[in-house]
Amino acid sequence: MLTGRHLIAGDWVMGEATFASQPASGEAHDFSVGTPAHVDRAARAAEEAFWSFSSLTREARARFLERIAAEIEVRGAEITEIGHQETGLPTARLEGERGRTVGQLRLFASHIRKGDYLDRRHDAALPDRAPLPRPELTLIQRPIGPVAVFGASNFPLAFSVAGGDTASALAAGCPVVVKGHSAHPGTGELVAQAIDAAIKAEGLHPGVFSLIQGGRRDVGEALVKHPLIRAVGFTGSLVGGRALFDLCAQRPDPIPFFGELGSVNPMFLLPSALKARGGDLAKGWAGSLTMGAGQFCTNPGIAVVIDGPDAEAFVAAAREAVGAVSAQTMLTDGIAAAYRDGQRRIAAGRGVREVLVTSCDLRTATPYLYEVSAADWLADHALAEEVFGPLGLIVRARDADEMERIARSLQGQLTCTLHMDAADTDHARNLLPILERKAGRIIANGFPTGVEVADAMVHGGPYPASTNFGHTSVGTMAIRRWLRPVCYQNLPTDLIPESA
């Protein structure tokens, strides 16, 4: 049952102002608007909770994560219902995303039980070493303190209130303050109710988790600038993320900002693969490009081909496959408007030609397909900017050298894809060193939508794909963002943390 309130340190708190949700279907609900005062209360409670939460045994934190997962499952039907109403996402997609959300909570529980993430290192003392003795040194990773998390618009569960940022921070021993996304406040509240129930069941300090709903820009600014917040996790737009990143850097005590900001996820279709299975690749691309109305950070917006008859056949097949996709509801009116703006920008780009032009309005999205020569694409940097929605751009290169020029010109990406057959190996070998410098994940003969939550996954990349290329927001390595190494020199063994 929705309250429309914030959850701050175990209390469901009203605000003076409210905002109404804007569901794709069903009735709207009123929610309290967050304020900097709410931020201050939540951050102070998180700091108070840090002392006990960070010193819990790994087993106790693992049980807490598993309890959150179980409480979310108890509310599963209710979460799916409100999530579908608020976002317009199909119930099957929401149920799958809920499975991913509870799965990553349980994955982090398993991960911290193993203890490998602590990266323990020990150098024994060498008191007789000449010319100077060596002290005994022990290194261990320790939690950094309260973490701020910004919920994502496009993943109401897996990247939001109890998503990967929250799960990994809690696993590390860091209390979390979440700024919920106004696109799905009801979904966020129900998940927060599950976390609150888990906190009470495990007897933890209530400041371990808080959710602040809505709020204007001043709430986000207050959160990243609060002196008790020690790091920020963010998934969202380049403009919004860069503004918060700059605020983190301008603090008297700068803190890390782990932001995922945008990517066009280019695919390189190499000649032999294009010739042998261009039609199948076009169908696969259409499915990936239009999945979820193209509202995925890994949406493959650009396909690079070498011009010729095989490219012509690919374009024709892509036109047919993309054209068969019906209109879809987008997450918010604002996202739909931004998609239309992006479509107009691409259509007006240098040398851009129409392949498939449709018509969309209000909150719906229909797919668009364009093509452009590599020379024109290289001369117009706006064509390499993300369009959040089901719009594809085919870039025609003259030859392999021009395809490599395209790869070298790319900004940082979450993914780059090589579609290749055995005969393309030499070409792929030349591209691979370039793409390694551009993306966090290199895919062969697949499509980037769908990010496995696993030990080896990297969901990040050079700027602007993310603000810190050395980390990932998906997979167990995500926990490293909320830890820092501490070296203990000659400290008695019974004082060194063992269960962090």
GROMACS .gro file of N, CA and C in nm, residues 1 3 33 36 51 56 69-70 74 150 159 187 191 214 323 326 368 380 391 497:
model
   60
    1MET      N    1   0.086  -0.120   0.000
    1MET     CA    2   0.000   0.000   0.000
    1MET      C    3   0.089   0.124   0.000
    3THR      N    4   0.218   0.503   0.050
    3THR     CA    5   0.200   0.612   0.146
    3THR      C    6   0.229   0.748   0.084
   33VAL      N    7   0.750   1.578  -0.200
   33VAL     CA    8   0.866   1.634  -0.271
   33VAL      C    9   0.982   1.644  -0.173
   36PRO      N   10   1.630   1.969   0.065
   36PRO     CA   11   1.764   1.957   0.124
   36PRO      C   12   1.760   1.919   0.272
   51TRP      N   13   2.894   0.325   1.161
   51TRP     CA   14   2.986   0.268   1.259
   51TRP      C   15   2.949   0.124   1.294
   56LEU      N   16   2.983  -0.498   1.085
   56LEU     CA   17   2.913  -0.626   1.085
   56LEU      C   18   2.999  -0.734   1.021
   69ALA      N   19   1.611  -0.936  -0.076
   69ALA     CA   20   1.564  -1.009  -0.193
   69ALA      C   21   1.432  -1.080  -0.163
   70ALA      N   22   1.425  -1.145  -0.049
   70ALA     CA   23   1.303  -1.219  -0.012
   70ALA      C   24   1.185  -1.123   0.007
   74VAL      N   25   0.820  -1.110  -0.191
   74VAL     CA   26   0.689  -1.112  -0.125
   74VAL      C   27   0.596  -1.008  -0.188
  150PHE      N   28   2.148   0.758  -0.728
  150PHE     CA   29   2.041   0.819  -0.805
  150PHE      C   30   1.972   0.710  -0.887
  159PHE      N   31   1.828  -0.086  -1.170
  159PHE     CA   32   1.922   0.027  -1.155
  159PHE      C   33   1.861   0.137  -1.069
  187THR      N   34   0.679   0.242  -0.761
  187THR     CA   35   0.766   0.125  -0.765
  187THR      C   36   0.879   0.141  -0.664
  191VAL      N   37   0.968  -0.096  -0.316
  191VAL     CA   38   1.098  -0.158  -0.295
  191VAL      C   39   1.159  -0.107  -0.165
  214GLY      N   40   1.120   1.237  -0.544
  214GLY     CA   41   1.100   1.361  -0.616
  214GLY      C   42   1.208   1.463  -0.587
  323GLY      N   43   1.092  -0.179  -3.990
  323GLY     CA   44   0.961  -0.129  -4.026
  323GLY      C   45   0.847  -0.214  -3.975
  326SER      N   46   0.604  -0.217  -3.421
  326SER     CA   47   0.495  -0.125  -3.391
  326SER      C   48   0.538  -0.016  -3.294
  368TYR      N   49   1.306   0.473  -3.637
  368TYR     CA   50   1.357   0.546  -3.753
  368TYR      C   51   1.489   0.482  -3.794
  380ASP      N   52   3.077   1.532  -3.897
  380ASP     CA   53   2.965   1.586  -3.818
  380ASP      C   54   2.958   1.511  -3.685
  391LEU      N   55   1.619   0.442  -3.274
  391LEU     CA   56   1.667   0.505  -3.397
  391LEU      C   57   1.803   0.446  -3.433
  497PRO      N   58   4.079  -0.563   1.114
  497PRO     CA   59   3.946  -0.617   1.075
  497PRO      C   60   3.961  -0.747   0.997
   0.00000   0.00000   0.00000
